[in-house]
Tab-separated table of C-alpha atoms in Angstrom:
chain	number	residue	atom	x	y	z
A	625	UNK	CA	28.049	-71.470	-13.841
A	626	UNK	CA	25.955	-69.290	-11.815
A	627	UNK	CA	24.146	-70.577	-8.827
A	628	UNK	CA	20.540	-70.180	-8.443
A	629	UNK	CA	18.866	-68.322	-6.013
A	630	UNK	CA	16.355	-70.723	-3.987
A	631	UNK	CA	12.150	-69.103	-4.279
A	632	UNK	CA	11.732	-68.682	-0.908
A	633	UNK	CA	15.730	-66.224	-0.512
A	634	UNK	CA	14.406	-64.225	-3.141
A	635	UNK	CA	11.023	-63.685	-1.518
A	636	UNK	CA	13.163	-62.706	1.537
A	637	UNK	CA	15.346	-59.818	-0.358
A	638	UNK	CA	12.288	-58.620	-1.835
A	639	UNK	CA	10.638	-58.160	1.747
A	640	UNK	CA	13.970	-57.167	3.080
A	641	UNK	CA	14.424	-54.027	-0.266
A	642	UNK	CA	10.625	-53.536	0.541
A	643	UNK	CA	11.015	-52.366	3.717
A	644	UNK	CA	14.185	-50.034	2.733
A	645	UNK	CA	12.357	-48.474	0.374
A	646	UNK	CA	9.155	-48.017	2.854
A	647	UNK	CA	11.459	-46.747	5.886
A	648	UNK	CA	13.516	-44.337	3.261
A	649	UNK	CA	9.860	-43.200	2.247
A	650	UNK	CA	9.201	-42.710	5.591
A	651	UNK	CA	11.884	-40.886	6.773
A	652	UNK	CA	11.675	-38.430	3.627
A	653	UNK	CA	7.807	-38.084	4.510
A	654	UNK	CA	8.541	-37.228	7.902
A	655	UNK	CA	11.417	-34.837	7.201
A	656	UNK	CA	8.983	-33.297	4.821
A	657	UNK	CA	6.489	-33.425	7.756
A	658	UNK	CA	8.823	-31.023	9.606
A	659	UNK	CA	9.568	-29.076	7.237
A	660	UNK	CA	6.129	-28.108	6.874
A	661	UNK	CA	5.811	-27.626	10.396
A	662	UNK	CA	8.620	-25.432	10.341
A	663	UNK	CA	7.602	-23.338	7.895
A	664	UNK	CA	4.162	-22.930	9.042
A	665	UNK	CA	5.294	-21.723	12.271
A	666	UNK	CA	8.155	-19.379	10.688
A	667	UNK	CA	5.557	-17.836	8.660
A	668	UNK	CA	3.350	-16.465	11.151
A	669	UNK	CA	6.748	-14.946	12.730
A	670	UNK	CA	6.876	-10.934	11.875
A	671	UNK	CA	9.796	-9.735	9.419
A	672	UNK	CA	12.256	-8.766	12.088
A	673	UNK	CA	12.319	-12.091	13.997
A	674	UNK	CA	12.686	-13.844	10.388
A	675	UNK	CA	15.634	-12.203	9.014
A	676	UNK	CA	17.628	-12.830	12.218
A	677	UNK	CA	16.943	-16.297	11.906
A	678	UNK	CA	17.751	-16.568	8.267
A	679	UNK	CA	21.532	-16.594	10.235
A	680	UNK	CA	20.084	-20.113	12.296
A	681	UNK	CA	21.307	-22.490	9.517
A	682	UNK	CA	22.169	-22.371	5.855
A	683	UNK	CA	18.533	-24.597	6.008
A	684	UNK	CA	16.480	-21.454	7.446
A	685	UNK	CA	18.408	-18.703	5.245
A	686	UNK	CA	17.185	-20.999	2.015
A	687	UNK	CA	13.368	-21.937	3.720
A	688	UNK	CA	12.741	-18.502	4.345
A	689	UNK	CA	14.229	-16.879	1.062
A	690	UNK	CA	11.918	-19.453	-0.973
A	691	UNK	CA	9.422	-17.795	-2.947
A	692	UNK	CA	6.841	-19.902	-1.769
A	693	UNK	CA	7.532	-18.840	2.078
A	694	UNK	CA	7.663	-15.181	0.886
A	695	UNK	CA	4.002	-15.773	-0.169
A	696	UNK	CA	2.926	-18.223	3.034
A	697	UNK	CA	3.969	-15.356	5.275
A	698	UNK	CA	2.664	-12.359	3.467
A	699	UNK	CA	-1.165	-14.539	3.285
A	700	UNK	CA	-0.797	-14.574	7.402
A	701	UNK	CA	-0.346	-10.996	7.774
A	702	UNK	CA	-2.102	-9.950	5.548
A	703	UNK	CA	-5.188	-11.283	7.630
A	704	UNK	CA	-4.033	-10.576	10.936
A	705	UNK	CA	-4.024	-7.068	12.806
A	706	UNK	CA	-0.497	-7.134	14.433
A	707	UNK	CA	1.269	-6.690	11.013
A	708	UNK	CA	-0.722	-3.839	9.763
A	709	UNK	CA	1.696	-0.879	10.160
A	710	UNK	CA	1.724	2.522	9.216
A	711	UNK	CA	4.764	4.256	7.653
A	712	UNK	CA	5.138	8.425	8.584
A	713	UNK	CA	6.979	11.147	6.954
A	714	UNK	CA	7.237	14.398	9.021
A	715	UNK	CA	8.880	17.659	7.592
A	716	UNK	CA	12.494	16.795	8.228
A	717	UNK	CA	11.290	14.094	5.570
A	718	UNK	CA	12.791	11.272	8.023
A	719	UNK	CA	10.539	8.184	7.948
A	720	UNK	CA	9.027	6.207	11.227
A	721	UNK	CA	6.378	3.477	11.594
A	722	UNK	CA	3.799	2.771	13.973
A	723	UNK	CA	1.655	-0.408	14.973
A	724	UNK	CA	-1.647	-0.013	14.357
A	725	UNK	CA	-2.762	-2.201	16.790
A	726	UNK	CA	-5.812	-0.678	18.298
A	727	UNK	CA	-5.034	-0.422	21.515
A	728	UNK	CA	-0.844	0.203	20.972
A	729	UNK	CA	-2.076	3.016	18.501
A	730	UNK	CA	1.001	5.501	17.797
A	731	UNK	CA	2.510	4.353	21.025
A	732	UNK	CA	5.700	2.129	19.739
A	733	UNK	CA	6.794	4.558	17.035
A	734	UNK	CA	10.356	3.849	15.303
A	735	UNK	CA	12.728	5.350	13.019
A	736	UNK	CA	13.430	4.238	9.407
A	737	UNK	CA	16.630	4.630	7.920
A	738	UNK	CA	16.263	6.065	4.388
A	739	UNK	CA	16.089	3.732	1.611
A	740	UNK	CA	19.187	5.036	-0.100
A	741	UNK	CA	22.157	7.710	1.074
A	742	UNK	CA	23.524	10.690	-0.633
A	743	UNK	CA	22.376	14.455	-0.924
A	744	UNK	CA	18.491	13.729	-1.171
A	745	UNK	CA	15.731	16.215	-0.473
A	746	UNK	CA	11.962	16.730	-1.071
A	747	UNK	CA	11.242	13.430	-0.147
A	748	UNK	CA	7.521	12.048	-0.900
A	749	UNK	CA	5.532	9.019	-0.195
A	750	UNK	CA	3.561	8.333	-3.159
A	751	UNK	CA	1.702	4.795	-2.302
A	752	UNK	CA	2.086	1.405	-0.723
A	753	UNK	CA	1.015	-1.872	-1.765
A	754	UNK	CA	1.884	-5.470	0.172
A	755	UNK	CA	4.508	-3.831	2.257
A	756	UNK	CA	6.195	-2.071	-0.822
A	757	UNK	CA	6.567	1.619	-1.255
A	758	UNK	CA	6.573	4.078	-4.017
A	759	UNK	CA	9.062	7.185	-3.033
A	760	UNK	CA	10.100	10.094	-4.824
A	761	UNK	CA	12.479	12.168	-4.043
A	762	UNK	CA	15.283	14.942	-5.649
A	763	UNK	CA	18.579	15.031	-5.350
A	764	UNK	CA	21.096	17.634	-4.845
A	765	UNK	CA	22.014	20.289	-6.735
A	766	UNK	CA	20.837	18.439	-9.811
A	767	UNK	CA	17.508	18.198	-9.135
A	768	UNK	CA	16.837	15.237	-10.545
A	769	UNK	CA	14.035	13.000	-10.116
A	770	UNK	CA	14.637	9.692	-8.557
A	771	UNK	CA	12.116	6.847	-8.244
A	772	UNK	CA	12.591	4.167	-5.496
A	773	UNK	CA	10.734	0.647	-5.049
A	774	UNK	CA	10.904	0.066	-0.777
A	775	UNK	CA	10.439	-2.697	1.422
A	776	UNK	CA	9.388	-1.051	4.661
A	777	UNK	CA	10.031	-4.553	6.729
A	778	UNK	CA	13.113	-5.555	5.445
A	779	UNK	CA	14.883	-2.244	3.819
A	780	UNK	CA	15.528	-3.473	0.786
A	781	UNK	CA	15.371	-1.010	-1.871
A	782	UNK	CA	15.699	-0.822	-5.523
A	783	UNK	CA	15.910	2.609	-8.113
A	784	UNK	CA	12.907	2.335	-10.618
A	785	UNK	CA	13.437	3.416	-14.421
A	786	UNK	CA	11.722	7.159	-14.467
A	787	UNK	CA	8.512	7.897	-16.792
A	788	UNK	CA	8.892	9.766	-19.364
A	789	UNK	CA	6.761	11.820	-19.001
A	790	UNK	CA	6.108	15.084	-15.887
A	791	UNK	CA	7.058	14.204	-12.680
A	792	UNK	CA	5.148	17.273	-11.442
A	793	UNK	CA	3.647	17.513	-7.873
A	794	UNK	CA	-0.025	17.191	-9.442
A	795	UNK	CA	0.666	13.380	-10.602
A	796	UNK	CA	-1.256	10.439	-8.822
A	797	UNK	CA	0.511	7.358	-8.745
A	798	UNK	CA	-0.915	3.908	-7.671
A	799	UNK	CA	0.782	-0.002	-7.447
A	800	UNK	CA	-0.601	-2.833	-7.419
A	801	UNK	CA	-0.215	-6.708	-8.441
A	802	UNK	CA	-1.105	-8.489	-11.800
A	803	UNK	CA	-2.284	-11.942	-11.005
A	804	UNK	CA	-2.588	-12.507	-14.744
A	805	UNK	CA	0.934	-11.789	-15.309
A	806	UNK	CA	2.155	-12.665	-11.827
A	807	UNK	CA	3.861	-8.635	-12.367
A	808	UNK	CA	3.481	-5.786	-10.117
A	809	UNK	CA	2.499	-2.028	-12.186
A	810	UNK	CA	2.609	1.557	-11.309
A	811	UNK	CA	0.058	3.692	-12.576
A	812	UNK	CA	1.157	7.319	-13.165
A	813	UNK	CA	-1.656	9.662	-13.795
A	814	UNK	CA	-1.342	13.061	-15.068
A	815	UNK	CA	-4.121	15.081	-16.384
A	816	UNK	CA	-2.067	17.318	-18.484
A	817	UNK	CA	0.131	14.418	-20.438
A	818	UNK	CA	-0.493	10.850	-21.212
A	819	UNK	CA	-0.855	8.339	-18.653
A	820	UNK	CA	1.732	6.092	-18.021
A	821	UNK	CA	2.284	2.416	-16.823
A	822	UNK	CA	5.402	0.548	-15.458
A	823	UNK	CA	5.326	-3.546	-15.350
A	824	UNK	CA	8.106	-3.972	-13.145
A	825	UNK	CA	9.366	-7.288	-14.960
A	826	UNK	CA	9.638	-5.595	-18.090
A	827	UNK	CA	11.802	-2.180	-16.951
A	828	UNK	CA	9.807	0.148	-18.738
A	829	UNK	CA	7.410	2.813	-19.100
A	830	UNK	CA	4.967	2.773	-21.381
A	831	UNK	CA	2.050	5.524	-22.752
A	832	UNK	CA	-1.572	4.734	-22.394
A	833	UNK	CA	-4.480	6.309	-23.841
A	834	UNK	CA	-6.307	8.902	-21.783
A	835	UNK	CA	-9.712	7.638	-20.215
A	836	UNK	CA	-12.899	9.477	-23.007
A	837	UNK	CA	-12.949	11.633	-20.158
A	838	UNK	CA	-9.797	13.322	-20.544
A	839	UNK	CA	-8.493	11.970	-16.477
A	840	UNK	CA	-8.932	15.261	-15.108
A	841	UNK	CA	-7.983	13.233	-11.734
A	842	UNK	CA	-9.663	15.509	-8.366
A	843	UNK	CA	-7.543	12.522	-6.248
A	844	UNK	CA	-5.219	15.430	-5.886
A	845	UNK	CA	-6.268	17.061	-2.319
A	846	UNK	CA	-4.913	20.571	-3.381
A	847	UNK	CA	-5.591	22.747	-0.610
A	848	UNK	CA	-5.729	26.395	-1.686
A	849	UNK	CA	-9.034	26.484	0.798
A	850	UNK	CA	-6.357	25.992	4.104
A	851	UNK	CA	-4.903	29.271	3.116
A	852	UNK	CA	-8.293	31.427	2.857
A	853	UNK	CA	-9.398	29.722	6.306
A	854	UNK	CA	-6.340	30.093	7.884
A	855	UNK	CA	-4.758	26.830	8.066
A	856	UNK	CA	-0.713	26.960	8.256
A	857	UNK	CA	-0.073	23.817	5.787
A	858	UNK	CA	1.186	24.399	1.997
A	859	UNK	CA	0.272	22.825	-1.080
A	860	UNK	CA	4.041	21.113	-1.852
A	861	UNK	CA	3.617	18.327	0.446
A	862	UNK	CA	2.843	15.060	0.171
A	863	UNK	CA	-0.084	15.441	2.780
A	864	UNK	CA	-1.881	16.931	-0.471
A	865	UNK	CA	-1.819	13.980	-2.800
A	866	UNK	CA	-3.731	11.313	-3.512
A	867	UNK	CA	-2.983	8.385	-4.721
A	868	UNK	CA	-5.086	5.909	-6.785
A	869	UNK	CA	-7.240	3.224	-4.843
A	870	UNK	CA	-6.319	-0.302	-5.982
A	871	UNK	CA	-9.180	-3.378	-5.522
A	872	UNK	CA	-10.071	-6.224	-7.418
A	873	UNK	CA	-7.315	-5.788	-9.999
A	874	UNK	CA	-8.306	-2.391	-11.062
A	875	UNK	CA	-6.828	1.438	-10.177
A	876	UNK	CA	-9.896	3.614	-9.615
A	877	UNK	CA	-10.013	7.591	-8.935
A	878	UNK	CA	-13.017	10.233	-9.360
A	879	UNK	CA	-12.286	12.393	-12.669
A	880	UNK	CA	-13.545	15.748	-12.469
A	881	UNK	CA	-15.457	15.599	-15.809
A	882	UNK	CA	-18.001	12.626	-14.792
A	883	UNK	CA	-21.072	13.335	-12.231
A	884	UNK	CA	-22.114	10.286	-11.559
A	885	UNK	CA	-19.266	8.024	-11.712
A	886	UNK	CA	-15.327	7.274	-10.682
A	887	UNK	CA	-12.788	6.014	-13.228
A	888	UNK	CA	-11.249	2.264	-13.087
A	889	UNK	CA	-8.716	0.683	-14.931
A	890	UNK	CA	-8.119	-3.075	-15.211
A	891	UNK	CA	-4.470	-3.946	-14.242
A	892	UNK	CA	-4.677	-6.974	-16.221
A	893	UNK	CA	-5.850	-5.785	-19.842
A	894	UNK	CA	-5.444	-2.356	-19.834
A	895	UNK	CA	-8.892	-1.250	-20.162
A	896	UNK	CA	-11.041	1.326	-18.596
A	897	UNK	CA	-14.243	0.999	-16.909
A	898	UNK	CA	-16.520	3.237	-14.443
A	899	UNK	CA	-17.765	2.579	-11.145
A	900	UNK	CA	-20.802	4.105	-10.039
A	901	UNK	CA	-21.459	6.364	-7.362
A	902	UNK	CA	-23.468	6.683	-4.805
A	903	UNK	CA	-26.690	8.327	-4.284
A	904	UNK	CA	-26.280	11.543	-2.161
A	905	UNK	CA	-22.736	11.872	-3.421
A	906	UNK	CA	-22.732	15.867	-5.391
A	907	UNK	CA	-20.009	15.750	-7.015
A	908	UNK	CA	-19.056	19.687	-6.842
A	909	UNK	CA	-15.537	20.495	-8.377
A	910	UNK	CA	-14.955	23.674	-6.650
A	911	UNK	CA	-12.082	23.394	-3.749
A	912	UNK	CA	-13.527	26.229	-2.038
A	913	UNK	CA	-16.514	24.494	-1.003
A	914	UNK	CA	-16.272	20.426	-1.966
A	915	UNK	CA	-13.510	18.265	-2.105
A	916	UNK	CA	-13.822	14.359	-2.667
A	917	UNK	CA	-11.609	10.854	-2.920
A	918	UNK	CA	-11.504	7.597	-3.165
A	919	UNK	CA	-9.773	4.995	-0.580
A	920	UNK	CA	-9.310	1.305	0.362
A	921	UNK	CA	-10.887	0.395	3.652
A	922	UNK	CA	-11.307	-3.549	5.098
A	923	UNK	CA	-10.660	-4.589	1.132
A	924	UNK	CA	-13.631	-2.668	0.319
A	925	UNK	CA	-13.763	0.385	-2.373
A	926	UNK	CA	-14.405	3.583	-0.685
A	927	UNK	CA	-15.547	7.285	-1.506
A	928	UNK	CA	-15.602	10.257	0.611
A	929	UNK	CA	-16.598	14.028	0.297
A	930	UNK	CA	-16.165	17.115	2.154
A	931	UNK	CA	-18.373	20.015	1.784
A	932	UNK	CA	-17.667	23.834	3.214
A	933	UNK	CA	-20.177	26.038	4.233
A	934	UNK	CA	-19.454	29.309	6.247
A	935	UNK	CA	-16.517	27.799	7.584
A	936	UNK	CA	-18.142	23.910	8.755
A	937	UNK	CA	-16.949	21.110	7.236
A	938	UNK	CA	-19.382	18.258	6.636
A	939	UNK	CA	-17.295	15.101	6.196
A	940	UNK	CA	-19.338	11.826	4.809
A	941	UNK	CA	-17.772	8.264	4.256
A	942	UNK	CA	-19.238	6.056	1.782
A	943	UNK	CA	-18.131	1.917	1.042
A	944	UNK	CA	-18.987	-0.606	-1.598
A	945	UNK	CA	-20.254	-3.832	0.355
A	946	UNK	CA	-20.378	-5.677	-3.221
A	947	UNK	CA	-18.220	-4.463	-6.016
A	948	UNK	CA	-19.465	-3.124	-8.945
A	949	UNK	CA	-23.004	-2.612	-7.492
A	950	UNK	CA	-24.532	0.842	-7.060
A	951	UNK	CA	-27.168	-0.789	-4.631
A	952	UNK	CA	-24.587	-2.183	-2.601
A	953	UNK	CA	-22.899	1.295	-1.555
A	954	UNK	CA	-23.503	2.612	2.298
A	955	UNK	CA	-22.953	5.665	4.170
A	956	UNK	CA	-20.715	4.639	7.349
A	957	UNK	CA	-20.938	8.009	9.134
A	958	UNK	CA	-20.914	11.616	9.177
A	959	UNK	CA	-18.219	14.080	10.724
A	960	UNK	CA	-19.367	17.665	11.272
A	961	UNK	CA	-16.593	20.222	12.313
A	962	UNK	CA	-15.602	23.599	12.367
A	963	UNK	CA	-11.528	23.000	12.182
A	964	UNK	CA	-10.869	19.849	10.225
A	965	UNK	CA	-10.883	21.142	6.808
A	966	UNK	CA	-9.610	18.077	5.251
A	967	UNK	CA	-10.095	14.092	6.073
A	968	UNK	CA	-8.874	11.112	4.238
A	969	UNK	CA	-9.603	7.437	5.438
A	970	UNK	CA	-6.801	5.375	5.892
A	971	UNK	CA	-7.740	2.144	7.758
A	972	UNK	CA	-10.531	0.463	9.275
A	973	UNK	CA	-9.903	-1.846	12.590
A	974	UNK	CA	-11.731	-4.822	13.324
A	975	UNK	CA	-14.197	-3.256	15.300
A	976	UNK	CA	-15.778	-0.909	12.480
A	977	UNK	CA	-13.527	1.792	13.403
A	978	UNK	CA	-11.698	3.876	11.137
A	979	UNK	CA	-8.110	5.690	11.130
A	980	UNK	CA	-8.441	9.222	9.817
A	981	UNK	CA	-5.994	11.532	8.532
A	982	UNK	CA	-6.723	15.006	9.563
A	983	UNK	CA	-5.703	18.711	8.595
A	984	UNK	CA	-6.609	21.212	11.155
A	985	UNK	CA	-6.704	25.005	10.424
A	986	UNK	CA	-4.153	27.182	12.529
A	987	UNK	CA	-1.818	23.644	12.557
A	988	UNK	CA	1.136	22.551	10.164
A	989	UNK	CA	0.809	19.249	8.743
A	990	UNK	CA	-1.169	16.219	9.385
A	991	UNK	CA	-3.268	14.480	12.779
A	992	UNK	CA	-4.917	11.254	12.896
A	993	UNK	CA	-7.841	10.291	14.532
A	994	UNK	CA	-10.480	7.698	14.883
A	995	UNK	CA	-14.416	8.123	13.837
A	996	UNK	CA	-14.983	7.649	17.206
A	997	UNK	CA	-15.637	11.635	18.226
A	998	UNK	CA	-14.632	10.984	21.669
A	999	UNK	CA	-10.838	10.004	20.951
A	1000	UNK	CA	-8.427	12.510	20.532
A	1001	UNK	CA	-5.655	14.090	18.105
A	1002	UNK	CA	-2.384	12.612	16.980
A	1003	UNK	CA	0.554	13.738	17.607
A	1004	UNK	CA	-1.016	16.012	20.344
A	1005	UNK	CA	2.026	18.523	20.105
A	1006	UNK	CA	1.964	21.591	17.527
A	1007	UNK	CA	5.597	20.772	17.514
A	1008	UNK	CA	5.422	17.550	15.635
A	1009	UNK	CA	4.494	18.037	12.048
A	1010	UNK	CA	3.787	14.833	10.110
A	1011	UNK	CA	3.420	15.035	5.987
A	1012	UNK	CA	1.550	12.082	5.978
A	1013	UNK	CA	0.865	8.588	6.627
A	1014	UNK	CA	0.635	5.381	4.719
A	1015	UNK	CA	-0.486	2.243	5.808
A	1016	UNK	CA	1.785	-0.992	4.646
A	1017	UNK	CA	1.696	-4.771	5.549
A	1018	UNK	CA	4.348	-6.540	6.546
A	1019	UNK	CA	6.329	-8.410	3.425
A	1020	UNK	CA	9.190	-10.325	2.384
A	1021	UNK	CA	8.779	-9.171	-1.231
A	1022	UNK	CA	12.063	-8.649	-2.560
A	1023	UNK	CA	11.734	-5.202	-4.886
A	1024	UNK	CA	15.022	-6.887	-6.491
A	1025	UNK	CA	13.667	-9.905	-7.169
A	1026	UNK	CA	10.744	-7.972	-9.197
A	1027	UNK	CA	12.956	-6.248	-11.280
A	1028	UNK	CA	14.844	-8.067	-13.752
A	1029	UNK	CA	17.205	-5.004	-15.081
């Protein structure tokens, strides 16, 4: 026979399993506590520091590979100044990058190894989105076409299924992510064939319909003008393509058969749209005397235009304060010279500023700049020839982990 338990013991080993439970809580709440605080702090770390402390503790290596920390960190830099970077390819194609802190401006410049090894040549930078690059490049003596997905921050590089259709010079490529599908997609546009879209997840190319239009996309900066002025650079180099602006979860570029407005496509379902332009935007297709684009700057949707007339080049910067809203577009500034034939905006600082890319007649590749007309050229030297420069974000995004094949 059993022996009963008196009221007032089992009161007491209820209190006493109470408090276990509430001190186990509380330990798991506060190890969850610094956790948190870990993380937080990690995150706002930059991508070198992070993968040398993935080799801290097997507890690091998994709290910084987590998905969720990937996306922590990227929301930091993505808002803060010291992690915007800019990737370079000069005309030994070897890659560097740059800070573009304002006041460290092309000062801390460093080497890249190329994503991949082997007999490679005619390497080209064809777009970056949240630290990722799209590169294209040949190899040898085959001359095929090979399409790479890079992490500039951590290396990590993956070989991308190729389209099906032209890989020609004169395509305009563009990435950028699908919140709907949680997917990133390159756009591929090519005004002689069918457009073409990669999902990542999915491994493979697929045909679109042509905009009504016909995408006869003027991204392309082809710049047969440098050789009637004088200018030294040639049209096969990556310096001379565009690539397609991505905002608000739609591709946009200016097609050569509408006057008044630029092309978008939705990311998400496939459909296009137009944008309007702005007033005191001419549209004139005629690379002899106009050339225009569109760009990115501060999150904002931007347009720009050149215009030649005996030999001065009348530069004009446009942005969309509210999307979608003809009203809403304003003229930032004006650039009047006599030897840079060709500008494309590539970022704008804190401060209003803006980060040009130049072409200067009698000069071999690229210079950058600021709007501000007192600041000067670089790289200063002839000597140093730069292709071109893209401007990246510092990521953890695995291209690997976005490609399931």
């Amino acid at each position: 026979m059993k022996e009963s338990i008196p009221p007032n013991s089992q009161s007491n080993l209820c209190k006493a399993a109470g408090k276990r439970v509430v001190k186990h809580l509380e330990k798991i709440k506060q190890m969850d506590l610094q956790e948190e605080i870990i993380m937080d702090i990690l995150s706002r770390l930059p991508v070198r520091s992070l993968l040398r402390f993935k080799c801290v503790s097997k507890f690091w290596m998994t709290l910084i590979s987590q998905p969720y920390f990937t996306t922590k960190h990227f929301n930091h830099a993505k808002n803060n100044q010291s992690f915007q970077k800019m990737l370079l390819l000069n005309k030994e194609y070897s890659f560097h990058c740059s800070s573009l802190s304002s006041d460290q401006l092309f000062e801390d410049i460093q080497r890249l190894d190329r994503p991949c090894s082997g007999e490679l040549w005619g390497w080209k930078i064809h777009c970056c989105y949240d630290g990722l690059a799209i590169i294209g490049v040949r190899n040898y003596p085959d001359n095929d076409f090979i399409l790479l997905l890079w992490n500039l921050s951590t290396r990590e590089s993956v070989v991308l299924p190729n389209p099906k259709f032209s890989q020609e010079v004169t395509c305009t490529w563009g990435l950028g992510y699908d919140s709907t599908s949680d997917d990133y997609k390159i756009l591929k546009i090519n005004g002689k064939e069918r457009n073409e879209v990669l999902a990542l997840k999915s491994g493979f190319w697929r045909k679109l319909d042509n905009h009504p239009t016909g995408d006869n996309c003027a991204l392309s900066d082809m710049d047969y003008l440098a050789f009637r002025h004088g200018a030294l650079d040639c049209l096969d180099t990556s310096s001379n393509m565009g690539c397609l602006a991505f905002v608000h979860g739609a591709f946009h570029w200016i097609d050569s058969l509408l006057n008044h407005s630029m092309v978008m496509f939705s990311i998400s379902n496939e459909v296009y749209g137009e944008i309007p332009l702005p007033e005191g935007l001419d549209l004139v297709f005629d690379i002899m005397h106009s050339k225009q684009g569109v760009s990115v700057l501060g999150g904002m949707l931007c347009v720009y235009s050149t215009r030649i007339h005996h030999r001065e080049y009348t530069f004009k910067l446009w942005v969309m304060n509210e999307y979608g809203v003809k009203e809403s577009w304003n003229q930032l500034f004006t650039i009047e010279s006599t030897d840079l034939y060709s500008i494309t905006p590539k970022y704008m600082f804190s401060d209003g500023e803006v980060l040009l890319r130049c072409s200067q007649l009698r000069r071999s590749g690229s210079v950058f700049k600021t709007s501000n007309e007192s600041s000067g050229v670089w790289p200063q030297s002839d000597s140093e020839c730069i292709q071109d420069g893209f401007v990246y974000t510092e990521s953890l995004i695995s291209p690997k982990l976005l490609t399931w094949y």
